[in-house]
Amino acid sequence: MNILFATSEAFPLIKTGGLGDVSYSLPRALQEMGHQVALILPGYRSVKHKLGRPDRRYALADEFLRDDVLLSYYGHSALGLPLYLVESDSLYDRDGGPYESGPGEGWYDNGDRFAQYCRAVVCLLKGGAAEIPQRFDVVHCNDWQTGLIPAFLQRLALPVRSVFTIHNLAYQGLFDRGTFDYLKLPDEWWHLDSLEFYGNFSFLKAGIVYADWVTTVSPTYACEIMHEPLACGMGGLLQHHRHKVVGILNGVDYDAWNPATDPYIRFHYDQHSLQEKINNKLEIQRNTGLRLSKSTPLIGLVSRLVEQKGLDWIVSAMEATLGEKVQWVVLGAGTQQYERQLQALAQANSKVISVTIGYDESLAHGIEAGCDLFAMPSRYEPCGLNQIYSLRYGSLPIVRRTGGLADTVIDASEDALEQGSATGFCFEEPSARAFTETVRRAIALYRKQKTWRKLQQQAMDQRFDWQHSAQAYLELYEQE
Ligand code: ADP
Ligand code: GLC
């Protein structure tokens, strides 16, 4: 099967969150299963710098594309897959992030940037770059940035199947009527049954309405988004299309996330050499200025610092447990308010709280390897990858029972402890109190060394490989 994977980010070229990881490992898993997979990304400046000269450049024939849009092709990219870049100097060749010019500041022309990207993808699919021999059976679209692709495909009646994956329903790609007109989208799309959404229009809605299949990244999230509050206004629409909505749990890349081989960590370990994990803990304490202590439970957090991730509950729990024997190590970037609150706490309590603001792949691995517990008290979580990495690293996750967190972590209840199935700590109620209580429950269990060791081993035994999920996607690609 010939698959085109359309995404706005892909590790290691450009990544802001889990979408980047998925866009790296899912296409590779599909390729390993014997399929032809190519990726197509916007040609951001930083990505072009990383890739250097393309093997080929193609002009695209489409009356709605800007004059400076062209397609570059890399046969062997850092992704291990053939890669197309949609290039446009006026749209993508600039400093700043893929979606934002600065923290919290979406690019003023995002509607145009991703509409042109979608048009270019469709142009490739319809054979608009005549010299390209490759034809595609299916296009796999991801998140709002790619939402117009299924809509254009349907309009052109192209024989290419489409799967649209929602990684986060809260990001809807909403723009106003003026933008709709500017983008020269078909008039009949300004309709309740099409792209129009409460007086604006939504790229995400386009994907949901027109794709052959709509997937989300965990079975629990697929149920949650049918109703408010997690439906974000789209519950009725999703229920209407229920027959084509499927939850497929993300896998993770165990080549990149394996404590026995991780090149970013100094002391490698597995289930049978967990004593080495302590050395990673001392290493991270040393590197971040925390007090050196083998016996103080260390809680890690690597995250976008946004409301979704329960950052206010983290701040409250840190404050509430200040006098108690526990340390925190945080890495992340996001909302200024949270960055400031966390930095202030770390400054005043530097031996027990360390906060690094920024994006740091190496430190992210170091934290996974060095901490005892990993906090993910998300308000909602479509899938979540860090809790799965944490399981693999024997760093027991503390999660709220929602979305993919509910599908991957088993609470250390008395029953689960007895049955030997527990892998972490879950709480239900969306509140600082419930999270803080769970932190304390985890710390209490940490003192029972034998039980703790067993829990770690159970967590490390879990596997969320891509093969299984990739197979589920393949079945959708093939189904009429
Ligand atoms: P989301 O996509 O909602 O941000 P996920 O848990 O699915 O959450 O994925 C987050 C990914 O981004 C993980 O691979 C995580 O390690 C990484 N990540 C998040 N913030 C940082 C950071 N500040 N530095 C390094 N990696 C980060
Ligand atoms: C989104 C979600 C996250 C998910 C990731 C990859 O960013 O917030 O839960 O793991 O996409 O699918």
Coordinates of N, CA, C and O and ligand atoms in Angstrom, one line a residue, residues 15-19 21 257 302-304 308-309 331-333 358-361 364 376 381 384-386 389, ligand 1:
K15 N 9.6 19.3 16.5 CA 8.7 18.7 17.5 C 8.3 19.7 18.5 O 9.1 20.3 19.1
T16 N 7.0 19.8 18.8 CA 6.5 20.6 20.0 C 5.9 19.7 21.0 O 5.7 20.1 22.1
G17 N 5.5 18.5 20.6 CA 4.8 17.6 21.6 C 4.7 16.2 21.0 O 5.5 15.8 20.0
G18 N 3.7 15.4 21.5 CA 3.6 14.0 21.1 C 3.3 13.8 19.7 O 3.7 12.7 19.1
L19 N 2.7 14.7 19.0 CA 2.5 14.5 17.5 C 3.8 14.3 16.8 O 3.8 13.5 15.9
D21 N 6.4 12.8 17.9 CA 6.9 11.5 18.2 C 6.1 10.5 17.3 O 6.6 9.5 16.7
W257 N 13.3 5.0 23.5 CA 13.0 5.1 24.9 C 13.2 3.7 25.6 O 12.2 3.0 25.8
V302 N 7.9 16.3 32.7 CA 8.4 16.9 31.4 C 7.1 17.2 30.6 O 6.4 16.3 30.3
S303 N 6.9 18.4 30.3 CA 5.6 18.7 29.8 C 5.5 20.1 29.2 O 6.2 21.0 29.5
R304 N 4.5 20.3 28.2 CA 4.1 21.6 27.9 C 3.5 22.2 29.1 O 2.6 21.5 29.8
Q308 N -4.1 22.3 30.3 CA -4.5 20.8 30.0 C -3.7 19.9 30.9 O -4.2 18.9 31.4
K309 N -2.4 20.2 31.2 CA -1.6 19.3 31.9 C -1.7 19.4 33.4 O -0.9 18.8 34.2
L331 N 10.8 20.0 33.8 CA 11.3 20.5 32.5 C 10.1 20.8 31.7 O 9.2 20.0 31.5
G332 N 10.1 22.1 31.1 CA 8.9 22.4 30.3 C 8.9 23.8 29.9 O 9.8 24.6 30.3
A333 N 8.0 24.2 29.0 CA 7.9 25.5 28.5 C 6.4 25.7 28.2 O 5.7 24.7 27.8
G358 N 12.3 25.4 29.1 CA 12.9 25.2 27.7 C 12.6 23.9 27.2 O 11.8 23.1 27.8
Y359 N 13.2 23.6 26.1 CA 13.0 22.3 25.4 C 14.3 21.6 25.4 O 15.3 22.1 24.9
D360 N 14.4 20.4 26.0 CA 15.8 19.7 26.1 C 15.6 18.2 26.1 O 15.2 17.6 27.1
E361 N 15.9 17.7 24.9 CA 15.7 16.2 24.7 C 16.5 15.4 25.7 O 16.0 14.4 26.3
A364 N 15.1 15.5 29.2 CA 13.9 14.8 29.3 C 14.2 13.3 29.5 O 13.5 12.7 30.4
M376 N 1.6 13.3 35.9 CA 0.8 13.7 34.8 C -0.6 13.8 35.2 O -1.5 13.1 34.8
E381 N -6.4 14.1 28.5 CA -5.2 13.6 27.8 C -5.5 12.7 26.7 O -5.8 11.5 27.0
G384 N -1.1 10.8 25.6 CA 0.0 11.0 26.5 C 1.0 9.9 26.2 O 0.8 8.7 26.0
L385 N 2.3 10.4 26.1 CA 3.4 9.5 25.8 C 4.3 9.3 27.0 O 4.9 8.3 27.3
N386 N 4.4 10.5 27.8 CA 5.4 10.4 28.9 C 5.1 9.4 29.9 O 6.0 8.8 30.5
Y389 N 6.5 6.3 28.6 CA 8.0 6.2 28.7 C 8.3 6.0 30.2 O 9.2 5.2 30.5
Ligands
ADP1 P1 1.6 16.5 24.4 O1 1.7 16.0 23.0 O2 0.2 16.8 24.8 O3 2.5 17.6 24.7 P2 2.6 13.8 25.0 O4 2.9 13.2 26.4 O5 1.9 13.1 24.0 O6 2.0 15.3 25.3 O7 4.0 14.1 24.3 C1 4.9 15.0 24.8 C2 6.3 14.7 24.1 O8 7.0 15.9 24.1 C3 7.1 13.7 24.9 O9 8.0 13.1 24.0 C4 7.9 14.6 25.8 O10 9.1 14.0 26.3 C5 8.2 15.8 24.9 N1 8.4 17.1 25.6 C6 7.5 17.9 26.1 N2 8.0 19.0 26.7 C7 9.4 18.8 26.5 C8 10.5 19.6 26.9 N3 10.4 20.8 27.5 N4 11.7 19.2 26.5 C9 11.9 18.0 25.9 N5 10.8 17.2 25.6 C10 9.6 17.6 25.9

